[in-house]
Structures are given as C-alpha cells and as structure tokens.
XYZ file of C-alpha atoms in Angstrom:
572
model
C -43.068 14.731 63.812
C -41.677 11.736 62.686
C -41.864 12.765 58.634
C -39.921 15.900 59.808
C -37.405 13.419 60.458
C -37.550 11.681 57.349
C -37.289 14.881 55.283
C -34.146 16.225 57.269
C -32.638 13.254 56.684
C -33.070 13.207 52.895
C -31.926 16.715 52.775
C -28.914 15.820 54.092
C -27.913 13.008 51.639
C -29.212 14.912 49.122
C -26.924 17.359 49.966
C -23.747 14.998 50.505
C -22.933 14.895 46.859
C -21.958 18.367 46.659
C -20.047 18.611 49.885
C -17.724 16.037 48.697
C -17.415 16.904 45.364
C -13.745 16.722 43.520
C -11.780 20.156 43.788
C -11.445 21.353 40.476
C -8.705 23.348 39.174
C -10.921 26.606 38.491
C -12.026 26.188 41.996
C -8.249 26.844 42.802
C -7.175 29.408 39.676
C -10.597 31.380 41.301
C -8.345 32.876 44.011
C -4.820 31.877 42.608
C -5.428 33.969 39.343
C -5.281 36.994 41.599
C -1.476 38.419 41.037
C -1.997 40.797 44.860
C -2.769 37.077 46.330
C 0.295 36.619 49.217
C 0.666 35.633 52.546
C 3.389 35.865 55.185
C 5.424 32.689 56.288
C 6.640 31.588 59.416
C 9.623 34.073 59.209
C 7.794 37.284 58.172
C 8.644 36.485 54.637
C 6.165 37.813 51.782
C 4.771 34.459 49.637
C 3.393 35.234 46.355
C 0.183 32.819 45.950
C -0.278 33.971 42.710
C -0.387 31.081 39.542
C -0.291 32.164 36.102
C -2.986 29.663 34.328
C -2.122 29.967 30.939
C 1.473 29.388 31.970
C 0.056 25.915 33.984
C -1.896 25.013 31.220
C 1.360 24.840 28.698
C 3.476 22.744 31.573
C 3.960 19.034 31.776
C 2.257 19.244 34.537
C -1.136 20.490 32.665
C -2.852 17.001 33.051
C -2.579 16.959 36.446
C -5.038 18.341 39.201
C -3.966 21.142 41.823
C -4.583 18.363 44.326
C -2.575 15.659 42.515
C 0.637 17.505 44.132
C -1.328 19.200 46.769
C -2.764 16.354 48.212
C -3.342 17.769 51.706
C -6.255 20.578 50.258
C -8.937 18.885 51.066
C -11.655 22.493 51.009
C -12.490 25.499 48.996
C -11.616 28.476 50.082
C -9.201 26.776 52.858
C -9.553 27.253 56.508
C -8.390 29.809 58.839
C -4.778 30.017 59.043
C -4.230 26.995 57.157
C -0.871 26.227 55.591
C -0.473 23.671 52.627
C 2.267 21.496 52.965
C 5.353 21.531 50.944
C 4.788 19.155 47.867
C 6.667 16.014 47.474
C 7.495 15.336 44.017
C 9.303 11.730 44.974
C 5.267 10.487 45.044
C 5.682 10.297 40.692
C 9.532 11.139 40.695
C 11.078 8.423 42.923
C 14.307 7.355 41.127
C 15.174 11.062 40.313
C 14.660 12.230 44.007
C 16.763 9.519 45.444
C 19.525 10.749 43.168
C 18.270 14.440 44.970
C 18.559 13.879 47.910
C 21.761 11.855 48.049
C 23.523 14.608 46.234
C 24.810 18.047 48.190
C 21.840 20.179 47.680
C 19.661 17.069 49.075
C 22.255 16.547 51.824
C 22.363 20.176 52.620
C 18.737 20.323 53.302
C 18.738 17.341 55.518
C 21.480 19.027 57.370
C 18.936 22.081 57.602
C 20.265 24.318 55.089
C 16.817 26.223 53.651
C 18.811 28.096 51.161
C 20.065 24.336 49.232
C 18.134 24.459 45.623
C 14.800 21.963 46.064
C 13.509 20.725 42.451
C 11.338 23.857 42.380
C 14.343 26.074 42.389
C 15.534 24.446 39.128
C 12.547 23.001 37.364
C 9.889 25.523 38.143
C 6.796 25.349 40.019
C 3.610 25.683 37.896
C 5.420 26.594 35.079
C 7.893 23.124 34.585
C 8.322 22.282 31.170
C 10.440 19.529 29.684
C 14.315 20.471 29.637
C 14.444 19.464 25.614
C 12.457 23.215 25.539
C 14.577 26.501 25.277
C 12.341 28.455 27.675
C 12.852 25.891 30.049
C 15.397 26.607 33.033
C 17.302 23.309 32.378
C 17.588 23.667 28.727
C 21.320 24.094 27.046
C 20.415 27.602 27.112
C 19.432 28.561 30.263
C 21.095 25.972 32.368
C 24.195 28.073 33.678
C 21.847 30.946 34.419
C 19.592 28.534 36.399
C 22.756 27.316 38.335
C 24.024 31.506 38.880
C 21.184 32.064 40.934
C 22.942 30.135 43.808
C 26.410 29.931 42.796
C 26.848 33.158 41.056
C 31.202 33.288 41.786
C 31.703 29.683 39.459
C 29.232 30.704 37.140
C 30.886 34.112 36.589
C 34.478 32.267 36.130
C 32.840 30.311 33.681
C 31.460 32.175 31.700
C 34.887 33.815 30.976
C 36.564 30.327 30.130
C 36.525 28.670 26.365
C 33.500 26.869 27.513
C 31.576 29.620 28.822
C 32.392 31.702 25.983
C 31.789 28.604 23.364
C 28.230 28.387 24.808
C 27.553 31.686 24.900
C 28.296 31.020 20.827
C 25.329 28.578 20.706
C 27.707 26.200 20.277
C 25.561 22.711 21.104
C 28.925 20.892 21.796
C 29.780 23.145 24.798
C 29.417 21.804 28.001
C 27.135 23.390 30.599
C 27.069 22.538 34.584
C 25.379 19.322 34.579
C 27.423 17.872 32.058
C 30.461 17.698 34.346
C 28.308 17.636 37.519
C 25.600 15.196 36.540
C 22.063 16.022 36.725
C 19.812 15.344 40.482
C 23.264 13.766 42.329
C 25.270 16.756 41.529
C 28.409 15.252 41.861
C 30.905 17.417 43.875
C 34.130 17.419 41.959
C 36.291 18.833 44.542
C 36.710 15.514 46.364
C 36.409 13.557 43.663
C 39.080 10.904 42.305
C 41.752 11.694 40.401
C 40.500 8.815 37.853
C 37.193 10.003 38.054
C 37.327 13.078 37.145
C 40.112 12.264 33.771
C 37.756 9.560 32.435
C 34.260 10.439 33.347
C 34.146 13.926 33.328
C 36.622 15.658 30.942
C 37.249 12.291 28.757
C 33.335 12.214 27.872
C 33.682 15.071 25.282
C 37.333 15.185 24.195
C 38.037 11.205 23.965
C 35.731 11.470 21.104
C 36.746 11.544 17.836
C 33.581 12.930 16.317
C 33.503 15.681 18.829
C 37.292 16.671 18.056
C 36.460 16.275 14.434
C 33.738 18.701 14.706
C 35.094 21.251 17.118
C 38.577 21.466 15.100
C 40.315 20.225 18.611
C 43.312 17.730 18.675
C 42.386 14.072 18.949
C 45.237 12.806 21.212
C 44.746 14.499 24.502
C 43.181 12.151 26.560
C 45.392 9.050 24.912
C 48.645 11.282 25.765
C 47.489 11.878 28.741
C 47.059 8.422 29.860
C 51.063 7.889 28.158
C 52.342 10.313 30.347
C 53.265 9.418 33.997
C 50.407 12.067 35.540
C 48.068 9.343 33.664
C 49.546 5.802 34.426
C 49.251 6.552 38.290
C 46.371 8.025 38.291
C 45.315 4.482 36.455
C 47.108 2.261 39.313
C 44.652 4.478 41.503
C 46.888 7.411 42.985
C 45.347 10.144 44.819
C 47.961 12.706 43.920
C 48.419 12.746 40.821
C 47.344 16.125 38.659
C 44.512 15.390 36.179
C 42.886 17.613 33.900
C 41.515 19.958 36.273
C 44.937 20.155 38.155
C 46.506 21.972 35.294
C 43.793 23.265 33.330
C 41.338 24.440 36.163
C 37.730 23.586 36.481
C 35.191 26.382 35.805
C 38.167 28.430 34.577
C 39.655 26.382 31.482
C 41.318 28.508 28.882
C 43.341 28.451 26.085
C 47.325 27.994 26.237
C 47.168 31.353 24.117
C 45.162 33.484 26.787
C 47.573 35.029 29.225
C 45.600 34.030 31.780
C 45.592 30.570 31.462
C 47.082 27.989 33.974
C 48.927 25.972 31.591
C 49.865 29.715 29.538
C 53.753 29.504 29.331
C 53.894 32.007 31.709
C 52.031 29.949 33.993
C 53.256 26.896 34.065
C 55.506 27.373 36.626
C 52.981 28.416 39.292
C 50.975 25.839 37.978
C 53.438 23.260 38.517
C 54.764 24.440 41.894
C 50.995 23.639 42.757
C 52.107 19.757 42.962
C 56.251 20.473 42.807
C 57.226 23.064 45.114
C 61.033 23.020 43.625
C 59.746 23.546 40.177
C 61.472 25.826 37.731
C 61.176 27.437 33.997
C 62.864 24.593 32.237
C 60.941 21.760 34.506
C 57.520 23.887 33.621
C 58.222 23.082 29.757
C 58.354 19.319 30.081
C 55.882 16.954 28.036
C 52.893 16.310 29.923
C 50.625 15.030 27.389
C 53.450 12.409 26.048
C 53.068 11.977 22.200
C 56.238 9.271 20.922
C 55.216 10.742 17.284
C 55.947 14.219 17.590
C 59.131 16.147 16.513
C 57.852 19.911 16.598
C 61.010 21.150 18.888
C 64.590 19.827 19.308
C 63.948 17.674 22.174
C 61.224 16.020 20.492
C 63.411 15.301 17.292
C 66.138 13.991 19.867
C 64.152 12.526 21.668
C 62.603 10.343 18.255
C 65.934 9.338 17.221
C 67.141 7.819 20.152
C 63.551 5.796 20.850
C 64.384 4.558 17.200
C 68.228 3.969 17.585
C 67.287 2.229 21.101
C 64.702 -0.140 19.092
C 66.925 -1.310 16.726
C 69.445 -1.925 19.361
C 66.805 -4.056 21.385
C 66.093 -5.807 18.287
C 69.142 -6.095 17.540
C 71.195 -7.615 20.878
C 68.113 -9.350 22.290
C 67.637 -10.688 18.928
C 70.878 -12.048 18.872
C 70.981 -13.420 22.241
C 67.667 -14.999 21.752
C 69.135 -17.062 18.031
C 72.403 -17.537 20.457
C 70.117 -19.536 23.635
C 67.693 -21.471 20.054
C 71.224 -22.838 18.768
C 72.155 -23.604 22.574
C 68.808 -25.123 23.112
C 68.711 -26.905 19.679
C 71.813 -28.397 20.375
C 71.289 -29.802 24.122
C 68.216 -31.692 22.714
C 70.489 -32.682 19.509
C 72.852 -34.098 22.573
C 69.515 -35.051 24.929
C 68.368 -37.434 21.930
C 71.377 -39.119 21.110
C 71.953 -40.817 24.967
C 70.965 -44.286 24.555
C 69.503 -44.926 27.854
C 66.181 -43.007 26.137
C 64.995 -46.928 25.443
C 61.298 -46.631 26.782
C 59.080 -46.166 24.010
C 56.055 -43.443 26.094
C 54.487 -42.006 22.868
C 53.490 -43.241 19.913
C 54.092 -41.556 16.490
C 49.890 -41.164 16.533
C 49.726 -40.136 19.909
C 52.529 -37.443 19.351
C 50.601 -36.189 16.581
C 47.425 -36.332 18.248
C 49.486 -34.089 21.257
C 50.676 -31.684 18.736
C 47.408 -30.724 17.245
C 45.647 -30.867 20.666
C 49.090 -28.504 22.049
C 48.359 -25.970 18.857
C 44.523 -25.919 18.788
C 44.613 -24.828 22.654
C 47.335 -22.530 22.288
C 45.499 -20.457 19.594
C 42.130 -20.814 20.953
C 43.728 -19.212 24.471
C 45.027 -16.654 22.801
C 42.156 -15.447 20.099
C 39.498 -16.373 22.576
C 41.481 -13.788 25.733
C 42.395 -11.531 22.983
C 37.595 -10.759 22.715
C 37.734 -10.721 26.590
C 41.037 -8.250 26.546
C 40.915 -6.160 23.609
C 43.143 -3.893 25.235
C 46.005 -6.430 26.215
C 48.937 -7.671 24.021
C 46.761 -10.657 22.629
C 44.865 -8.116 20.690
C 47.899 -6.254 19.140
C 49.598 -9.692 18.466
C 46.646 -10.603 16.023
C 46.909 -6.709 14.249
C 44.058 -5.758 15.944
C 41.192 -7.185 13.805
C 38.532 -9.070 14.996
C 37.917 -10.907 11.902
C 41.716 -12.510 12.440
C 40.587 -13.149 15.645
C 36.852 -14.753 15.083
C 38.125 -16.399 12.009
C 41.173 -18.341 14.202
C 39.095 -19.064 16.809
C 36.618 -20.598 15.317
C 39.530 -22.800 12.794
C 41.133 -23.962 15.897
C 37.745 -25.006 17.430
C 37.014 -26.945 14.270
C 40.649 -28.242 14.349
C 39.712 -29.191 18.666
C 37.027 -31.230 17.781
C 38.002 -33.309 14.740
C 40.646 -33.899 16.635
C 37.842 -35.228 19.387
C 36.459 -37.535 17.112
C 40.120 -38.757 15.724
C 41.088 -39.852 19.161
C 37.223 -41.512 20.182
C 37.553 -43.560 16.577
C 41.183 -44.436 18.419
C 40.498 -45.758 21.339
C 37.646 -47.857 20.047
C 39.379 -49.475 17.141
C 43.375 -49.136 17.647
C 44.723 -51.985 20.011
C 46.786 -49.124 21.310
C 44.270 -46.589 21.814
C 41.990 -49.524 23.731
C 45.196 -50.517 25.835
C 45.546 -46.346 26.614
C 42.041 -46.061 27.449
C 42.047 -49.340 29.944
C 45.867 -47.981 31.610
C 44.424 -44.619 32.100
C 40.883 -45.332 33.351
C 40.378 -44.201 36.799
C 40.633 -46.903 39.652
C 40.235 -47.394 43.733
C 44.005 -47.403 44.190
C 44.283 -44.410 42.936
C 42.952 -43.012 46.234
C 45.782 -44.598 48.198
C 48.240 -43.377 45.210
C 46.799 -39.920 46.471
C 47.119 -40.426 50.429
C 50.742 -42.247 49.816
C 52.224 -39.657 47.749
C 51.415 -36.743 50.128
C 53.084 -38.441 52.717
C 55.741 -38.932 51.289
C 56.017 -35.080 49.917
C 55.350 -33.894 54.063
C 57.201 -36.626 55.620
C 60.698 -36.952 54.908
C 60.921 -40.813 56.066
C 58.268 -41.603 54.244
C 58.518 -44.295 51.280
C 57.727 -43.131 47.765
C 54.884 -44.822 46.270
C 55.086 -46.696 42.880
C 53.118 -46.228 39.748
C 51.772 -47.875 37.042
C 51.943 -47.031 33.159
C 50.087 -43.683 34.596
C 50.380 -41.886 37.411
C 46.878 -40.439 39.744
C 47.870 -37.077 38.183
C 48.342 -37.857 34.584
C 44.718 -40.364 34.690
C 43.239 -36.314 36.095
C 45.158 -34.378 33.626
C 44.133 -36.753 30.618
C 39.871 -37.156 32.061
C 40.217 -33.094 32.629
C 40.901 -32.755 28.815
C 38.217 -35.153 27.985
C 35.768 -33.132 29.968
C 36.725 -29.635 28.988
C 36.671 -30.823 25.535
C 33.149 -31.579 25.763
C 32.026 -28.491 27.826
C 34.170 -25.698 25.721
C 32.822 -27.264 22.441
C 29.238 -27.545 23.185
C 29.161 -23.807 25.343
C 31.472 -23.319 22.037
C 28.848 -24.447 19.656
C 25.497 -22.489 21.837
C 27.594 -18.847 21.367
C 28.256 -19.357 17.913
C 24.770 -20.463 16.589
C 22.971 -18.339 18.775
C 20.321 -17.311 16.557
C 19.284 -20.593 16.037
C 19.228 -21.553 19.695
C 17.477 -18.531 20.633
C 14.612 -19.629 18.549
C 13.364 -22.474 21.012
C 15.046 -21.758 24.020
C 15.357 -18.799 26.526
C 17.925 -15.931 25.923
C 19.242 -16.827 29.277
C 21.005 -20.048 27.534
C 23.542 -18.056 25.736
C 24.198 -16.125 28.784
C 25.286 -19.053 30.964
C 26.919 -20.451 28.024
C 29.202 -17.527 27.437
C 30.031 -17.699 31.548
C 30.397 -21.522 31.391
C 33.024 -21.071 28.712
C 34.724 -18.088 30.041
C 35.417 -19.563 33.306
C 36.070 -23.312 31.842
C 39.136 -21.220 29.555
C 40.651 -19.887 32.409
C 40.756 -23.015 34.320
C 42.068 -24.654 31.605
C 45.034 -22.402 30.868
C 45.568 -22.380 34.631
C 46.272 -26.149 34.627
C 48.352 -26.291 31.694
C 50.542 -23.443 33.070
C 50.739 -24.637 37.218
C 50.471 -28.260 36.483
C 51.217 -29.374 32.921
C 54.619 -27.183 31.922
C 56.038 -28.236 35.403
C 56.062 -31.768 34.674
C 56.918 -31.369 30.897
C 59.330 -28.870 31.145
C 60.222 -27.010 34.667
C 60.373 -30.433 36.484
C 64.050 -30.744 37.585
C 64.465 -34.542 36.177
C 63.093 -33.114 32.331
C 64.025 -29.870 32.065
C 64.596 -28.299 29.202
C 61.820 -30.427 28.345
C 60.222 -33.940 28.268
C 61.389 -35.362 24.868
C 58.819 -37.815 25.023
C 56.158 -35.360 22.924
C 58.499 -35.132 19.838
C 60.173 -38.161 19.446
C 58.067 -40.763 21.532
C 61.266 -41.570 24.038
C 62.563 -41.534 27.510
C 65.024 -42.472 29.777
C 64.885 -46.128 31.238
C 65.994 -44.778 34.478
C 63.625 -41.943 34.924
C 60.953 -44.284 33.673
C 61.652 -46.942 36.159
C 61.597 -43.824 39.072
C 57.867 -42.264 37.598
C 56.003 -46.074 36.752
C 58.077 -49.193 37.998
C 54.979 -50.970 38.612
C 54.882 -50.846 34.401
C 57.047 -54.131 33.955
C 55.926 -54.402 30.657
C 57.099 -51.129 29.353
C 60.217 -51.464 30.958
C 60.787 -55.311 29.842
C 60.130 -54.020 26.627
C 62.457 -51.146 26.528
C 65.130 -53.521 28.122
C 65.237 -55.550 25.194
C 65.251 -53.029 22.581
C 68.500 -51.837 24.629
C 70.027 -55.440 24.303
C 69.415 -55.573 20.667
C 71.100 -51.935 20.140
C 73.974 -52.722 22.506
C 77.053 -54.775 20.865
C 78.644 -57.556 21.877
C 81.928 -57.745 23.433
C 85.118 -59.714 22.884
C 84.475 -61.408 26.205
C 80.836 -62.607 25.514
C-alpha cells in the first residue's frame, strides 16, 4: 500500500516538467495559422485571431516570444471563454508611450474614446517593422495613408497642396504628417503658439539653406518674415499675430500661382480680412515678407531710395551734431584743465597708464567675450561678424589683462608709491563705521557727513574687487582656453564650471563698472563730464578736501604747490 504511494508520487513529479513547460511560439501559430480563426468581442464585433507567421517571422518583433507581449497566456489551447488582455507595449517602449499617451490620441483614450489610434493602429501588430522600411506603415511612403485611415478630410486636403503633390513625386524633401505634428505626442497645431508654429514647425525645412538650395525655393522667407511686423510680435510673444499657417493654410498650402491659394492675388483680401476685417485690394498687396533689398515694383524702388536718402541724412545730421557736442566737450575739459584750483596731485603718470590699459583691456574683453554669448546682438556685427576677430581680440586683451597684473604686483612691491597705495588702500576696522556713518547720513538728513582718508570704503571695494576678478577671470580664462590639456588629468566637469564661473564673474563685473564706477567718474554731479583725474593725474583742492579731508598730507601737499604757482602781490 504504502509503495503505491511512493509510485504516485513519482509519477507526478515526473510529470511536472511537462506541465510547466515554456509556451512556444508553434504552440501558438498551431491555432493562430488558421485564417477562419475569430471570435466575437464584448460588443458583437467579429475579431480576426488569425497571424500570418511568415509575416511575424520578418518583424522586429521576430525575436520575441508570443508570451513576451502576451504575458497573461499562461496555457495551451486557453480556457473556456478566456480573453487575453490588451498588450502593453510601455513594458519595452516606456519613453515613447509617455510621449503616447500625453499626446491627443493618448488623451482621447483616457477620456474613453475607443476609436483614438493605439500604437497598433499605426505600427502594426504582428507585422511591425522598422519605419526606415518602405512597406512599413510609418515609412515616408506610407505615412499619410497610415494617418487617412482616421483623418481621411486633412489627408484629402493635403494631398491636393504642393506638399501632398511633392510627395506624391517621391520627393524625399516633402514633408509628411509627423514632420509638422511630431511623432508619439502628436502635437495639435490648432492651439498652438504663434512662435511655435513659425520656428519649429514651418522654419525646420525652409530656414535651411541646403533644403532651399535643393528644392529651387527662395532662401529669405523665414528671415523676411521675422523683418516684417507679423514676425517681430510674434517674437515679443503675441498671440495674434498671423504666422505661416495664417496666410498660407495648414494641410492646404499652395502656390501663389494656383487660383486657389490663400495668399493667390485674388485671395488676399479674404485672407487678410481673416485678421483685418476693414481690409481692402490695395491693403491685400502690402509686403508681408519685408525684404529692404528688393526693387521688383515701384514701391519697392521708392521705397529703396528713400531708406538710402534717409541714411545718409542720419549720417549726415547726427554726424554733425555728434563732431558739434566732441568740439563742445573737448573744449569744456580744455576750460576744466586750465582752473588752477585742480592742485591735488590723485594719479600718478604710472598709475594713469596702468588705468588706461586696465580701462581698454576690459572694455574689449566685454565686448568680444558678450559678442560668443550673443552672436545675434550688435557686439557681433560691430566685430564684422567673424569669430576669428573675435577669439583673436579676446584672447590679446586677456594677454594685455594680465601683464598688466604682473606690472602693477612688481609695483606695489618695489615703487615707494605703489607700497604707499597698497598700505592707503588696504582694508581696515574703521571702515565698518565709514559704512554705518555714511548711510546715516544718506537716510538722515541731520546727520553729519563722515570724513575720509586718501580712500574712501568704496574705492578700497572697487580697487580689492578688481584684484579678485583679475585672478578668477584669468585663471577660469586660462582652464577654457587650454582645455585639452586640462582635460587630460582632470574631469570634463572642470571646464564646465569654469566656463559658468567666468560667465557670471563678466557680468558682475560690467555691472559694477556701469552702476558704480561711471557714476562716480563721470555721472556724479560734482565731476561730471568726467573726473579729470584719469588723464591728467589732477583735481580740485576743494572737492578733494569734501571726498578725503582726513588726507592732510595730500592736501598740505597740494597747498604748497598752489603757493608756489600763485604770484606775489604789490602788498606782500
């Protein structure tokens, strides 16, 4: 009794092995090869179960099991009135069915529509082959009849338009649906931007000059677009402005020589009145695409002389007014010089000529270094446009920037001067109350005015704040440029926070020199036009005496260099 046991129980493992064995494909393709294989659905709807295996066996999917995507067929033949579960692609597609499902037909089936494409209805089932493939249903080819099987009315109107037509040509340049619409997201243009849809949908193809080149189209469209008004507001982010699509329709586009085209001459005006209810046949023929250079009709050849005539004359009278204010200005500082109360001696001729290259260096490694960051901007233009004038300045002034550096340390060490500048300037604790006393008295109105020394709390910052950012722009300076070399013993990452350190270092520099510097050198009510001091070393005793009286020895100084100039009288 008992061995009956015993051998029941080792047929039964022995018998385990094949109940769990793997489902194989042919154990699937040995009903699914059956073309009369269907069932009914939940509606009443006929489901063909039928799978064509050679067709699998030439997919992308041909490596795969039946149960890799069917993962909830767990028996051969199934169960009674069992129904397989819709398969999720997202399990080896994530990225592209996150795109799916955030786009309208994804939203449309969370939102219950069953009729909203699913990847099946565009890729295939067990026939999905990559999209590179002609026979496949996303290929160039086939695309835009993929797409008519839901939206049959837009693929119709294209077909009739220059792009329809141009890919019905085999023309590889033509654009098909998801090159305006994107590929899983679908992007909806209707609701689009008005930015949006000029730059990243129609300016993809025809900002290109190879792709004008090699379709025989003109090469200004999108840049006289962007001239005209329609384009500038639509830049500063206006949501009713007319774009491409406004004018030249969507799925629709034809040429200005069909007679059916929105922007035909006899269209324009109903294409206008779209945006300008008022409009009329002589507004309809206005430039929209503005182009400076043409002349092709009268009001373009009128239109080119007075631009010209009107740039002479703005060369012309602003030119003159601008010699008229140098001669004005040239002779104030002619008059500015000559007072003899300018007795304090504040510069030296080496420190003015240390200022001057220091004031040129910075000024042209502002504008070469903004002009990489802003190729776009003025900067750019003002160097012609070239990058070697630009590379090839900024890197001179930098060199110019730090011999400069080394100059002024070898100063300060060894001229009695440059010691004495170094110990007047050097930060101190009274500073702090300099600080605390001087905003009082700029809030208080009774408050006393504080006196200064040979330099001021803000002139000891302004001088340490060159020190410093001449130390952090030229070694970030000296990291960017010898990259390759620094890259071969240190992370990648370096250059990266090098490049941000001096970015961000530039613009606080120029910042200071423009809020704080210029106002006390030149907009400061008691210097204006300027500050003499940087090109001839002088200034006023009495202004002096108001910034630093606690400098007796500058000022003792400068009052006897006044009693030596001054004459004597017939009374002394």
């Amino acid at each position: 009794m008992r061995m009956n046991h015993y051998l029941r129980l080792a047929l039964i493992l022995g018998t385990l092995p094949l109940c769990a064995r793997a489902i194989d494909n042919s154990d699937c393709f040995g009903c699914h090869e059956d073309k009369s294989l269907t069932k009914k659905d939940a509606a009443g709807k006929t489901v063909i179960l039928f799978v064509d295996a050679a067709k699998y066996a030439t997919s992308t999917h041909a490596s795969n099991t039946c149960t890799s995507c069917h993962t909830d067929i767990t028996e051969v033949p199934h169960p009674d009135k069992f129904i397989a579960r819709p398969v999720t692609c997202a399990t080896c597609h994530t990225n592209a069915v996150q795109s799916y499902t955030s786009g309208p037909h994804g939203l449309a089936r969370k939102a219950g529509n069953t009729n909203a494409a699913t990847c099946a209805d565009c890729h295939g089932k067990h026939d999905v082959i990559p999209a590179r493939m002609s026979a496949s249903p996303l290929s160039h080819d086939q695309l835009m009849t993929t797409c008519g099987k839901c939206h049959t009315q837009a693929v119709g109107i294209f077909k009739d338009s220059i792009h329809g037509k141009a890919l019905a040509r085999g023309i590889r340049d033509a654009p098909t649906c998801t090159d305006c619409h994107s590929d899983h997201q679908m992007s909806s243009l209707k609701t689009a931007s008005v930015l949006k849809v000029a730059v990243d949908v129609c300016s993809r193809c025809h900002a290109s000059e190879r792709f004008n080149a090699r379709n025989n189209l003109s090469s200004d469209r999108v840049t006289t677009f962007f001239a005209s008004y329609h384009g500038m507001s639509a830049k500063l982010g206006s949501s009713q402005s007319a774009n491409c699509v406004s004018c030249h329709g969507a799925h629709n586009v034809l040429p200005s020589s069909d007679p059916k085209s929105s922007v035909n001459k006899a269209n324009m005006v109903n294409t206008c009145r779209k945006c300008h209810p008022e409009a009329n046949e002589n507004f309809s023929f206005g430039k929209i695409h503005l182009d400076e250079t043409s002349v092709a009709s009268t009001g373009d050849r009128l239109n080119w002389w007075i631009r010209h005539i009107y740039i002479l004359m703005i060369v012309g009278v602003i030119g003159g007014m601008l010699g008229h204010n140098i001669l004005v200005f040239r002779r104030k500082i002619q008059a500015l010089w000559s007072r003899k109360e300018r007795t304090v001696i504040r510069m030296t001729r080496s420190q003015r000529y240390q200022h001057f290259f220091l004031l040129t260096s910075f000024s042209a490694l502002a504008i070469t270094g903004f002009a990489l960051v802003y190729p776009d901007s003025w900067l750019h233009y003002l160097m012609g446009s070239s990058e070697t004038v630009r590379r090839v300045g900024h890197r001179a002034a930098a060199a110019v920037m730090m011999a400069l550096a080394v100059y002024h340390t070898i100063y300060i060490i060894r001229a009695k001067e440059g010691r004495k500048l170094v110990k007047d300037i050097f930060p101190c604790p009274q500073d702090v109350l300099d600080v605390i006393g001087n905003l009082r008295y700029l809030i208080f109105p009774r408050a006393p005015k504080p006196a200064f020394g040979r330099f001021s709390y803000g002139e000891k910052a302004e001088y340490w704040a060159v020190v410093w950012g001449t130390l952090i722009m030229g070694l970030t300076g000296l990291i960017i440029m010898f990259k390759m070399q620094i890259t071969a013993w240190a992370p990648r990452w370096v250059i990266d926070v090098a490049i941000t350190i001096h970015y961000y270092e530039a613009i606080l520099a120029v910042l200071a020199i423009i809020v704080w510097h210029f106002y006390h050198v030149i907009f400061d009510p008691d210097v204006y036009p300027i500050n003499t001091a940087c090109l001839d070393g002088r200034m006023p005793e009495h202004l002096y005496h108001e910034e630093h009286a606690l400098d007796t020895e500058t000022l003792a100084a400068a009052e006897g260099e006044e009693a030596k100039e001054t004459p004597p009288t017939a009374n002394s």
